[in-house]
XYZ file of C-alpha atoms in Angstrom:
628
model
C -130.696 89.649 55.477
C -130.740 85.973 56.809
C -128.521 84.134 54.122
C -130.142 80.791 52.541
C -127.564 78.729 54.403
C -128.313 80.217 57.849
C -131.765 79.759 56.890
C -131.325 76.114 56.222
C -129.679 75.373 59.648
C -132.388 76.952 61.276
C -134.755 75.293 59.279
C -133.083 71.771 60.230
C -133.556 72.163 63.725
C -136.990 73.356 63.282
C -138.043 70.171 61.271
C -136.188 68.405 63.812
C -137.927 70.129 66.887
C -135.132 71.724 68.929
C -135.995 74.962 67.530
C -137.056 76.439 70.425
C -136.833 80.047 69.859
C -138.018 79.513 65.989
C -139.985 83.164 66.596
C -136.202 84.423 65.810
C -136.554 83.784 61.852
C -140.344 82.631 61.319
C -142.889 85.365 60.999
C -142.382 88.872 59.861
C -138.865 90.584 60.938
C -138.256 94.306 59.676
C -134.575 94.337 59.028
C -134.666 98.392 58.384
C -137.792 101.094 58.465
C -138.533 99.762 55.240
C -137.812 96.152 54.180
C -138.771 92.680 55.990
C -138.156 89.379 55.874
C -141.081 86.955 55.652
C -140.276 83.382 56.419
C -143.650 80.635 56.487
C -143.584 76.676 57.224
C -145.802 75.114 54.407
C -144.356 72.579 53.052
C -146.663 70.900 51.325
C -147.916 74.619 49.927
C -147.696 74.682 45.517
C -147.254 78.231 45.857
C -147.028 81.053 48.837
C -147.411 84.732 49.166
C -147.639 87.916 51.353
C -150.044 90.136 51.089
C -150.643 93.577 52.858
C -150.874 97.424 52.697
C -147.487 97.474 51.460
C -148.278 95.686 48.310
C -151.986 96.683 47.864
C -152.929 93.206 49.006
C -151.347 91.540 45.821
C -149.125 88.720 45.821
C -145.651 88.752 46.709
C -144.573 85.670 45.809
C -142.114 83.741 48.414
C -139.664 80.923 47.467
C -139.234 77.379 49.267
C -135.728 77.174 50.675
C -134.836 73.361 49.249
C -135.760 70.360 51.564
C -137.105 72.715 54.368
C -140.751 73.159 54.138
C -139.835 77.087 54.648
C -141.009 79.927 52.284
C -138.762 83.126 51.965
C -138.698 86.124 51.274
C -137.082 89.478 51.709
C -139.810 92.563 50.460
C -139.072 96.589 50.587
C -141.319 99.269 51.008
C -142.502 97.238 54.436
C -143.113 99.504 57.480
C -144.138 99.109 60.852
C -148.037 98.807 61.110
C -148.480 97.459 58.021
C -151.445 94.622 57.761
C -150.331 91.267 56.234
C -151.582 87.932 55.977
C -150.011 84.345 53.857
C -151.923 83.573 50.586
C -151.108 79.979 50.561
C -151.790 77.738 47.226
C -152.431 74.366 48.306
C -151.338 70.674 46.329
C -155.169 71.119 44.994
C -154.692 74.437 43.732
C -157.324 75.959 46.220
C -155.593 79.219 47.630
C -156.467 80.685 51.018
C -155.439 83.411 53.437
C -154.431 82.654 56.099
C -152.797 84.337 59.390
C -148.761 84.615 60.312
C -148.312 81.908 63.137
C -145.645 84.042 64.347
C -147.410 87.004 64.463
C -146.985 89.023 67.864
C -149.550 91.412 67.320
C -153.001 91.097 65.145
C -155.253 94.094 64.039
C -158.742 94.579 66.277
C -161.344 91.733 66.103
C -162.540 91.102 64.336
C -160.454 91.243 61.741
C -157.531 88.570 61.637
C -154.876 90.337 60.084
C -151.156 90.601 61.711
C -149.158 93.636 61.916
C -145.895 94.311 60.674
C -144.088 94.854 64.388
C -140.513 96.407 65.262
C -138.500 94.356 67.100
C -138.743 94.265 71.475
C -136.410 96.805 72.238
C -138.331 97.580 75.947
C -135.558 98.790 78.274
C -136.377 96.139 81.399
C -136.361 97.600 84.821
C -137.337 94.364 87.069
C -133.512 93.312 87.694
C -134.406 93.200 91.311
C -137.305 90.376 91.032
C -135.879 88.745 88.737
C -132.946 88.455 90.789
C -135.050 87.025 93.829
C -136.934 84.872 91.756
C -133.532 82.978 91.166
C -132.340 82.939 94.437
C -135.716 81.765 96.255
C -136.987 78.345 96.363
C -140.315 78.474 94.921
C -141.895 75.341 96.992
C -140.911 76.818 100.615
C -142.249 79.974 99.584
C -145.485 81.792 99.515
C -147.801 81.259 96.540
C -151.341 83.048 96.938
C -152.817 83.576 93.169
C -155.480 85.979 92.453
C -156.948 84.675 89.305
C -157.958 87.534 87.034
C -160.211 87.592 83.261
C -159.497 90.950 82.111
C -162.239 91.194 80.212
C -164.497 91.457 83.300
C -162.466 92.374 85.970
C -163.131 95.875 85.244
C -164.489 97.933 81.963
C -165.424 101.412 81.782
C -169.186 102.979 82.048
C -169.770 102.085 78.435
C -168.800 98.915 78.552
C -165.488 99.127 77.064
C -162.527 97.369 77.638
C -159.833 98.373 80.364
C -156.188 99.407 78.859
C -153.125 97.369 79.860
C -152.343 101.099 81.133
C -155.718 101.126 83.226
C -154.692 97.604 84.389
C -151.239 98.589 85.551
C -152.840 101.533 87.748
C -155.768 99.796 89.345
C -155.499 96.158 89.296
C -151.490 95.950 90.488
C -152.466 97.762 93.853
C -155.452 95.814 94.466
C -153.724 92.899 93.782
C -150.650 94.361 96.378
C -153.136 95.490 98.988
C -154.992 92.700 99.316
C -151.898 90.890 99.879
C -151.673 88.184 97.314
C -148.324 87.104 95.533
C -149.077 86.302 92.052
C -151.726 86.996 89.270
C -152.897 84.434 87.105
C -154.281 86.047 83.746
C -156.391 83.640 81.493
C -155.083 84.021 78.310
C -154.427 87.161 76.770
C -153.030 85.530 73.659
C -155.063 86.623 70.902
C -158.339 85.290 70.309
C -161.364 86.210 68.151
C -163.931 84.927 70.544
C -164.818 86.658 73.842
C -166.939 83.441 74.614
C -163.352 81.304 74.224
C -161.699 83.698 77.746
C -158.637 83.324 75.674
C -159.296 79.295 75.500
C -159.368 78.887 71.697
C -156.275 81.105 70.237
C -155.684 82.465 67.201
C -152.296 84.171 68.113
C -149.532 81.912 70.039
C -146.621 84.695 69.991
C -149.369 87.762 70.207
C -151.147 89.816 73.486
C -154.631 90.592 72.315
C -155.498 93.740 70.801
C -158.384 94.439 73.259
C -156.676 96.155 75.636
C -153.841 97.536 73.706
C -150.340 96.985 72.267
C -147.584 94.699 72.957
C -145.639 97.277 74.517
C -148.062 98.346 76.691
C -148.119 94.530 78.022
C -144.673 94.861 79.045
C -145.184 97.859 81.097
C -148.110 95.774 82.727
C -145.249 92.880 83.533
C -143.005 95.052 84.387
C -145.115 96.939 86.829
C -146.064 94.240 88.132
C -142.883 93.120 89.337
C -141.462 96.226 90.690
C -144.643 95.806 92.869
C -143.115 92.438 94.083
C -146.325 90.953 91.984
C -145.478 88.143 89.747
C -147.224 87.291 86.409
C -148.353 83.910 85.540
C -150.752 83.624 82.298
C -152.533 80.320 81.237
C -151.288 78.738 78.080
C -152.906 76.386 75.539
C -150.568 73.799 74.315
C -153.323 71.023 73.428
C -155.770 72.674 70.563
C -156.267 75.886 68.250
C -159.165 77.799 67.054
C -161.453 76.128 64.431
C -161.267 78.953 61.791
C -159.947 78.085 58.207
C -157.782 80.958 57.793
C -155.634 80.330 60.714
C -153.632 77.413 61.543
C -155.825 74.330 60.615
C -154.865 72.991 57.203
C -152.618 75.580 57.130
C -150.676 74.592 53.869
C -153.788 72.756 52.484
C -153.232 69.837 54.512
C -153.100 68.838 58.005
C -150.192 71.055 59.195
C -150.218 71.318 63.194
C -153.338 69.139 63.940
C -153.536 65.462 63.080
C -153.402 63.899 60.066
C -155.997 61.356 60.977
C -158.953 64.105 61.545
C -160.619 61.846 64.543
C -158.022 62.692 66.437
C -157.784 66.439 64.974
C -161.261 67.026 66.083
C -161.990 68.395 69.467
C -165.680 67.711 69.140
C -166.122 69.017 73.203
C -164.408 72.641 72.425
C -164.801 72.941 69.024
C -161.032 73.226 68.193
C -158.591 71.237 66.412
C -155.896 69.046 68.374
C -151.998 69.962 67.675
C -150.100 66.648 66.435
C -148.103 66.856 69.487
C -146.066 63.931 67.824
C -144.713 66.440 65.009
C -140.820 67.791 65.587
C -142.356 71.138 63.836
C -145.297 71.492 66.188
C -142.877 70.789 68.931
C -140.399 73.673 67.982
C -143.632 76.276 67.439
C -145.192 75.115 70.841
C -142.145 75.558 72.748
C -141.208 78.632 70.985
C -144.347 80.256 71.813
C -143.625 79.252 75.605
C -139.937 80.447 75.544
C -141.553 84.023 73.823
C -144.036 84.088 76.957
C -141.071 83.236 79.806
C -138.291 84.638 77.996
C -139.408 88.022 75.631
C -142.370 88.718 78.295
C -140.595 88.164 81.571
C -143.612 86.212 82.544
C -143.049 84.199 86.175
C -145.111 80.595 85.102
C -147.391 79.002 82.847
C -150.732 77.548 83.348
C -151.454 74.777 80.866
C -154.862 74.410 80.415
C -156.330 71.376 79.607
C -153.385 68.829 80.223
C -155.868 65.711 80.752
C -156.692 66.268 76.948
C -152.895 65.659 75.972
C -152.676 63.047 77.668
C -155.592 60.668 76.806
C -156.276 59.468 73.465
C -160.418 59.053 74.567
C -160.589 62.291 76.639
C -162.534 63.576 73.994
C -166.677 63.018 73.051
C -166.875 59.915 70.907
C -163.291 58.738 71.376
C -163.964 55.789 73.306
C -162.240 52.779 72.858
C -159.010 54.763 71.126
C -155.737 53.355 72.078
C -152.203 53.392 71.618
C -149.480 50.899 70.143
C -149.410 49.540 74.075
C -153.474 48.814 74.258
C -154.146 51.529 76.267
C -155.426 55.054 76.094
C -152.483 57.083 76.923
C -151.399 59.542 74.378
C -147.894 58.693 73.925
C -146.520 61.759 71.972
C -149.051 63.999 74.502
C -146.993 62.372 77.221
C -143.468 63.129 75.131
C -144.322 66.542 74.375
C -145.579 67.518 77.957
C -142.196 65.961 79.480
C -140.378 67.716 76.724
C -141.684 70.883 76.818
C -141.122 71.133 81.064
C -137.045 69.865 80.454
C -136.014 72.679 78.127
C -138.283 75.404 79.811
C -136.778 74.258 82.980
C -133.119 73.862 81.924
C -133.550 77.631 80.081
C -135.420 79.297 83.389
C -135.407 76.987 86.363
C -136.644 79.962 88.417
C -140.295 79.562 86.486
C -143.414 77.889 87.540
C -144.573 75.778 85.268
C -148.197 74.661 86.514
C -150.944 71.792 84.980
C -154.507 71.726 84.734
C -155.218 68.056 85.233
C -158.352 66.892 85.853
C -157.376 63.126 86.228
C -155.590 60.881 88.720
C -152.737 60.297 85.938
C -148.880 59.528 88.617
C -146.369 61.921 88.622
C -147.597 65.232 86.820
C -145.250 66.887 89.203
C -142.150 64.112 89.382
C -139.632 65.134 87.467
C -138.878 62.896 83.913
C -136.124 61.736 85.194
C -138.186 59.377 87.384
C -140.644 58.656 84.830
C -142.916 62.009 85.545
C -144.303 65.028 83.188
C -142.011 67.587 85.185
C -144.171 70.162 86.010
C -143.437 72.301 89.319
C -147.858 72.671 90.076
C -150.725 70.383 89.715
C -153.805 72.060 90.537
C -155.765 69.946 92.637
C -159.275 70.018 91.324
C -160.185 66.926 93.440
C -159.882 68.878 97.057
C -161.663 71.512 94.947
C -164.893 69.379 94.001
C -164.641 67.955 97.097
C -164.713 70.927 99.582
C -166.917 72.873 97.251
C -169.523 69.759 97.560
C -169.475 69.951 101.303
C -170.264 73.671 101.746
C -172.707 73.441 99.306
C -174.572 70.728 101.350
C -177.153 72.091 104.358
C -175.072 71.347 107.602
C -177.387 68.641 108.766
C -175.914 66.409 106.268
C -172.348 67.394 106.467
C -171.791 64.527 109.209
C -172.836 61.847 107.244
C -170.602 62.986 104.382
C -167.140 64.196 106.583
C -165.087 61.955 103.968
C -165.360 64.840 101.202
C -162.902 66.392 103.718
C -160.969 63.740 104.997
C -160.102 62.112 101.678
C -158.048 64.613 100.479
C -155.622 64.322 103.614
C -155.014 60.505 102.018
C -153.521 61.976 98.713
C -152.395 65.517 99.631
C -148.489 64.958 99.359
C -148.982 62.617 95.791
C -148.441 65.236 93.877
C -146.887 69.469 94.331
C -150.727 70.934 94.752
C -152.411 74.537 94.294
C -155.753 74.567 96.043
C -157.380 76.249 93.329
C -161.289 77.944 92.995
C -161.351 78.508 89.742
C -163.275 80.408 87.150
C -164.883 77.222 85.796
C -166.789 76.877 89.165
C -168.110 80.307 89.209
C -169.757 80.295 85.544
C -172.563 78.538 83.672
C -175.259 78.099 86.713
C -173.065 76.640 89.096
C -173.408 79.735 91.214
C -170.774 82.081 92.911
C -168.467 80.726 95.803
C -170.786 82.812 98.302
C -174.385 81.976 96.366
C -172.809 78.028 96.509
C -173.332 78.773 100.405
C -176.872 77.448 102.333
C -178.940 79.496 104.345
C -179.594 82.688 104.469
C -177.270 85.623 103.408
C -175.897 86.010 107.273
C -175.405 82.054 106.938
C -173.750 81.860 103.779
C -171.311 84.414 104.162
C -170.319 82.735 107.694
C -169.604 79.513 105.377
C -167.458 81.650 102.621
C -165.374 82.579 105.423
C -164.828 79.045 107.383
C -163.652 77.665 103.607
C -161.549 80.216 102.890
C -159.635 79.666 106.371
C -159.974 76.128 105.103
C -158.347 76.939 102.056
C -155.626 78.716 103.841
C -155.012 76.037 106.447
C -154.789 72.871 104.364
C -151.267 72.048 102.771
C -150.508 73.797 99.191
C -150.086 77.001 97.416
C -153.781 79.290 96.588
C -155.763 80.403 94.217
C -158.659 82.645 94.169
C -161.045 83.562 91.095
C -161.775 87.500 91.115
C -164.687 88.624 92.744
C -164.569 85.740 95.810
C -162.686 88.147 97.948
C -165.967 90.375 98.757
C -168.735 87.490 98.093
C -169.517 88.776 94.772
C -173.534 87.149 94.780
C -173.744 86.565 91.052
C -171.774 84.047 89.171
C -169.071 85.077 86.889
C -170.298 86.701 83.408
C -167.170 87.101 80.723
C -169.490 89.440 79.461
C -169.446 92.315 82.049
C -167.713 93.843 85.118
C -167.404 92.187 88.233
C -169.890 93.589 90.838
C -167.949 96.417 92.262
C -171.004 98.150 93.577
C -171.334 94.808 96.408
C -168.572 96.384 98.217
C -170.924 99.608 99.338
C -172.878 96.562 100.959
C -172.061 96.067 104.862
C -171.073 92.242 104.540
C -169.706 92.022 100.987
C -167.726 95.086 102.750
C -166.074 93.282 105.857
C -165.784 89.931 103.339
C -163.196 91.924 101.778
C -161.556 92.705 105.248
C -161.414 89.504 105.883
C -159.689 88.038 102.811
C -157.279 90.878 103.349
C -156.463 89.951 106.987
C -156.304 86.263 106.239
C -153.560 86.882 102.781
C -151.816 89.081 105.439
C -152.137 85.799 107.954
C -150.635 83.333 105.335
C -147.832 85.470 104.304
C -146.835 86.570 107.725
C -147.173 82.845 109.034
C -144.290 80.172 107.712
C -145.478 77.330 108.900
C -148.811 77.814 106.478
C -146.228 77.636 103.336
C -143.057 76.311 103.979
C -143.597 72.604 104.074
C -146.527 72.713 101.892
C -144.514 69.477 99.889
C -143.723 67.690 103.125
C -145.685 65.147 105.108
C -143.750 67.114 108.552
C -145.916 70.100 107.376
C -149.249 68.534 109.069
C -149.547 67.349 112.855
C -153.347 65.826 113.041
C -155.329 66.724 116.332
C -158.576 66.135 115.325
C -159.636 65.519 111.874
C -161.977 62.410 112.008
C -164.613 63.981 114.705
C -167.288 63.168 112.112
C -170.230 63.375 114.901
C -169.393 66.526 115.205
C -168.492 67.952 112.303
C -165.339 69.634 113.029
C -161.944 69.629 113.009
C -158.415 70.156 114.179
C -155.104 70.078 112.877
C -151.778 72.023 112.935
C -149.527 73.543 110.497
C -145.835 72.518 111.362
C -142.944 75.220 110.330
C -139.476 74.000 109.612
C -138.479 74.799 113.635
C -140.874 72.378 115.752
C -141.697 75.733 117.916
C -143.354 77.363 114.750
C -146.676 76.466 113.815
C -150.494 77.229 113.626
C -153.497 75.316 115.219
C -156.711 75.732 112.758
C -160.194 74.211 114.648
C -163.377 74.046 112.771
C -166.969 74.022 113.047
C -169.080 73.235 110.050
C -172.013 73.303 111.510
C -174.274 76.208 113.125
C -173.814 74.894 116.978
C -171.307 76.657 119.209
C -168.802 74.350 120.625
C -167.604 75.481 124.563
C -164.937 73.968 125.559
C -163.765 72.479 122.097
C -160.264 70.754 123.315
C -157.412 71.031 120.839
C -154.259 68.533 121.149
C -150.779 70.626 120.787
C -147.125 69.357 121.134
C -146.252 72.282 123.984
C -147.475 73.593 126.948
C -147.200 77.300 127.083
C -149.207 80.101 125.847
C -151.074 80.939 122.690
C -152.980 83.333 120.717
C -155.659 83.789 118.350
C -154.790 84.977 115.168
C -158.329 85.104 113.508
C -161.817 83.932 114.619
C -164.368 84.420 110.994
C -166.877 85.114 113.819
C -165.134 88.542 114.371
C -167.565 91.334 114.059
C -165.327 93.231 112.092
C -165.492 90.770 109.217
C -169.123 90.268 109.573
C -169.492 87.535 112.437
C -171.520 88.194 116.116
C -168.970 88.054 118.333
C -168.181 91.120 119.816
C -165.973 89.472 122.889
C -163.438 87.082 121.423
C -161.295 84.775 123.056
C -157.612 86.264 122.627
C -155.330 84.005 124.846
C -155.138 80.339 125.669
C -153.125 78.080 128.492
C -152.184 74.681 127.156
C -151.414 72.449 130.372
C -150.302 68.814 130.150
C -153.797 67.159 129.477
C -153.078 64.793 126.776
C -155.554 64.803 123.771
C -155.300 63.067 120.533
C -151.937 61.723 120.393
C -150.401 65.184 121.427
C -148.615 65.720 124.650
C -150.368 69.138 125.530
C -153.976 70.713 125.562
C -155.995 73.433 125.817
C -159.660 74.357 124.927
C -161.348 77.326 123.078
C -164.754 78.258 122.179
C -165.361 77.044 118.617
C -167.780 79.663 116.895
C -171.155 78.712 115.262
C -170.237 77.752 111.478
C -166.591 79.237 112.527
C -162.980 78.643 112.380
C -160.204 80.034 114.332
C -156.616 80.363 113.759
C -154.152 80.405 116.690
C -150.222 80.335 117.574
C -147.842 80.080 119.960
C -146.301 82.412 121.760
C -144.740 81.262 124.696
C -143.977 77.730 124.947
C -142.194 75.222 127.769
C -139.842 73.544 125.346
C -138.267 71.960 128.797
């Protein structure tokens, strides 16, 4: 049993927010197979309870430890499984249930309850990665993200939802054999809403019940890992789920959102805003981030929705707020943000910490030190609306509107990008990647696969939304299984070649990730031929001898004797042309080998020329150069 005093000092640096494992002594903790100890923040609660199967949902009454704001209580006859939720009696007298903040597990939706849980006492057997993940230095290295909703990804015949089990037999070699690094899982904290993806929690220390237990999730980490896969799972820092009987007014008044309900409201998601500014909001927040990194062995965090925390007026109707300064920054947002990234960082360096930001807002990846939020990944959602606007146009007009290319070279090294297409672009009519694409279905799979080499090519780390790899044709529906039947289609078939060569490409080729971060990492050839439209530049490794030329054409006229500047004479080789038959392209012939001579071109010392495929892009290195 937790004695009142070592209570209290807990307590203290809770209410003082540098309780950042508070998930230690909050929630429900079975100290033997039949007695627990329930500790609740409420302080402004007249009265709290527990009630559960263990007490034939009647109050058990808890006591306030003095001056804390925390309810205790130590009950027998508690077992493991057990449902429970807080009857909390607020200053009006009004009581309510209401759900265990700390709870790391919650019965089925849609019920609410938690469940009494045993402590984590999974044997871990990922020394290895983790081990590697120390000693490597995350920027230089390889990052290539398939994004993944479990819900869809997969379900069985009758609809149902995939195990964590299932998941750890099907999606981790998928994932390995199409050669990406990471998986990014929107949230699996628990949430009532399937609507939500994970978006509006209800459970900050829990894995959803859908697809089965806690323990189960490990194994899915775990797996992971030992398959040299690691595990990053979007986070939501910024607002909860509406529902009374979770955390808003949690004690009868406002708890973890605002006090001033204008600012509580998130009138665009229909949540309720944490008070960021609150010491005990900061400890639960970071708590639930330390559970995810620390209990979970995750690799990173996604925040979602960072532009929200840091704007007073991000919101519907909130024009005109400001701050103390007369502007619309949200100071404690800010505070928090840079907070939360110092102690996760000083705890587990080795972790990827990575922001959703849809605005221009300085230094989201500087550290705090200079004045910056500290995160290690901004994704960059500009390039993304950018290059997603140019595919979609018909080529015709692509040379009148080159700049949604070009501008992104301006701002590439302002912040520590990942190239990101996302879910949200994929969803609610906007179309897949591949239906995004004009002209017919030849057509549009021949643009898919000249902006994916695009994506590959420009500096920063990837990410990929599920069901891009093969051209899935219909946009994304949370709903339902991806479209697994597309792959017994011919070009939705070699689509999925293709991705698979070109992860194989970037992971196999250093110069396309090692100075992703560095201004060295990009030699221009030929990136303003707007007439044209297409393009040149090179990928510079860390040795001046390693790199990788990438030439485009975005537009559906073959280009003979396309001339591409290099810093070497010598001899090259093609690496991939997305006109290859064998990932759905015409050529049947391609151009293998290349002689650069010492014809100048575009500032570089050394030339050679290539056929530039129809709406194509090649890929091609050196491989014997006169250094002399």
């Amino acid at each position: 049993m937790v004695l009142h005093a070592e209570l209290a000092d807990k307590s203290y640096l809770f209410n003082t927010g540098k309780s950042f494992k508070s998930y230690g002594f909050l929630g429900c903790h079975l100290l033997d197979d039949e007695q627990a100890e329930f500790n609740v923040w409420a302080p402004n609660a007249k009265k709290v309870a527990v009630v559960g199967d263990f007490n034939n949902w009647q109050d058990s009454p808890l006591k306030q430890i003095k001056d804390t704001g925390i309810w205790h209580l130590v009950l027998d006859g508690v077992k493991a499984g057990d449902l429970y939720k807080f009857s909390i009696t607020g200053p009006d007298g009004k009581r309510a249930l209401k759900i265990d903040p700390y709870a790391t597990e919650f019965e089925k939706k849609p019920g609410d309850a938690a469940v009494v849980m045993k402590p984590i006492n999974h044997k871990w057997k990922d020394g290895l990665w983790l081990g590697r993940r120390k000693r490597s230095k995350a920027l230089q290295r390889p990052l290539n993200i398939y994004e993944v909703h479990l819900g869809s990804w997969r379900r069985h015949e009758d609809d149902s939802y995939y195990s964590y089990e299932e998941f750890a037999n099907e999606l981790i070699p998928y994932v390995k054999q199409h050669g990406y690094t990471h998986v990014e899982l929107m949230p699996i904290m628990e949430h009532l809403l399937d609507a939500s993806w994970g978006y509006q929690q209800l459970g900050y220390f829990a894995t959803t019940s859908r697809f089965g237990t806690r323990a189960e999730f490990l194994n899915f980490v775990e797996k992971c890992h030992l398959a040299n896969i690691g595990v990053i799972v979007d986070w939501v820092p910024g607002h909860f789920i509406r529902n009374y009987d979770a955390l808003y007014q949690y004690d009868g008044t406002p708890t973890f959102e605002y006090q001033d309900e204008n600012r509580a409201d998130n009138k665009r998601w229909g949540a309720w805003n944490f008070d960021l500014g609150k010491a005990q909001v900061q400890s639960f927040l970071i708590s639930s981030a330390m559970y995810w990194l620390e209990e979970c062995h995750l690799d990173g965090l996604r925040v979602d929705a960072v532009s929200n925390m840091l704007y007073l007026d991000y919101d519907d109707g909130k024009e005109g707020l400001t701050n103390k300064n007369g502007d619309n920054r949200n100071l404690e947002g800010i505070a928090f943000l840079q907070k939360l990234n110092q102690v996760i960082h000083r705890e587990h360096p080795d972790v990827l910490m990575i922001a959703e930001e849809s605005s221009a807002y300085k230094g989201v990846t500087d550290t705090v030190e200079n004045g910056g939020l500290g995160f290690d990944y901004k994704w960059n959602l500009g390039w993304m609306h950018d290059t997603l606007k140019f595919f979609e146009m018909d080529p015709v007009y692509r040379c009148n509107n080159f700049q949604l290319l070009t501008f992104a070279f301006v701002y590439m090294y302002n912040e520590k990008f990942i190239l990101p297409f996302s879910h949200d672009e994929v969803v609610h009519g906007k179309k897949s990647l591949m239906h995004k694409m004009p002209g017919d279905r030849y057509n549009q799979f021949a643009n898919l696969r000249t902006m994916m080499i695009y994506l590959l090519a420009f500096p920063g780390k990837k990410l990929r939304f599920m069901g891009s790899e093969w051209g899935q044709f219909l946009e994304w529906r949370d709903w339902s299984s991806l479209e697994w039947v597309d792959l017994k289609d011919d070009m939705n078939h070699k689509m999925d070649i293709f991705t698979t060569a070109l992860n194989e490409i970037y992971h196999n080729q250093r110069p396309l990730w090692e100075l992703d971060h560095n201004p060295e990492g990009v030699v221009y050839s030929n990136t303003d031929d707007a007439a044209s439209s297409t393009m040149g530049f090179i990928r510079q490794g860390k040795r001046k001898h390693q790199f990788v030329v990438a030439a485009f054409n975005f537009v559906p006229v073959e280009r003979k004797k396309y001339r591409i500047g290099v810093p070497f004479t010598g001899e090259y080789e093609l690496l991939i042309n997305t006109e290859d038959e064998r990932y759905g392209g015409t050529w049947t012939k391609l151009e293998t080998n290349f002689t650069a001579d010492k014809t100048p071109f575009h500032g570089q010392p050394a030339s050679f020329t290539v056929t530039l495929p129809a709406m194509g892009a090649l890929l091609i290195q050196p491989i014997k150069l006169n250094r002399g």
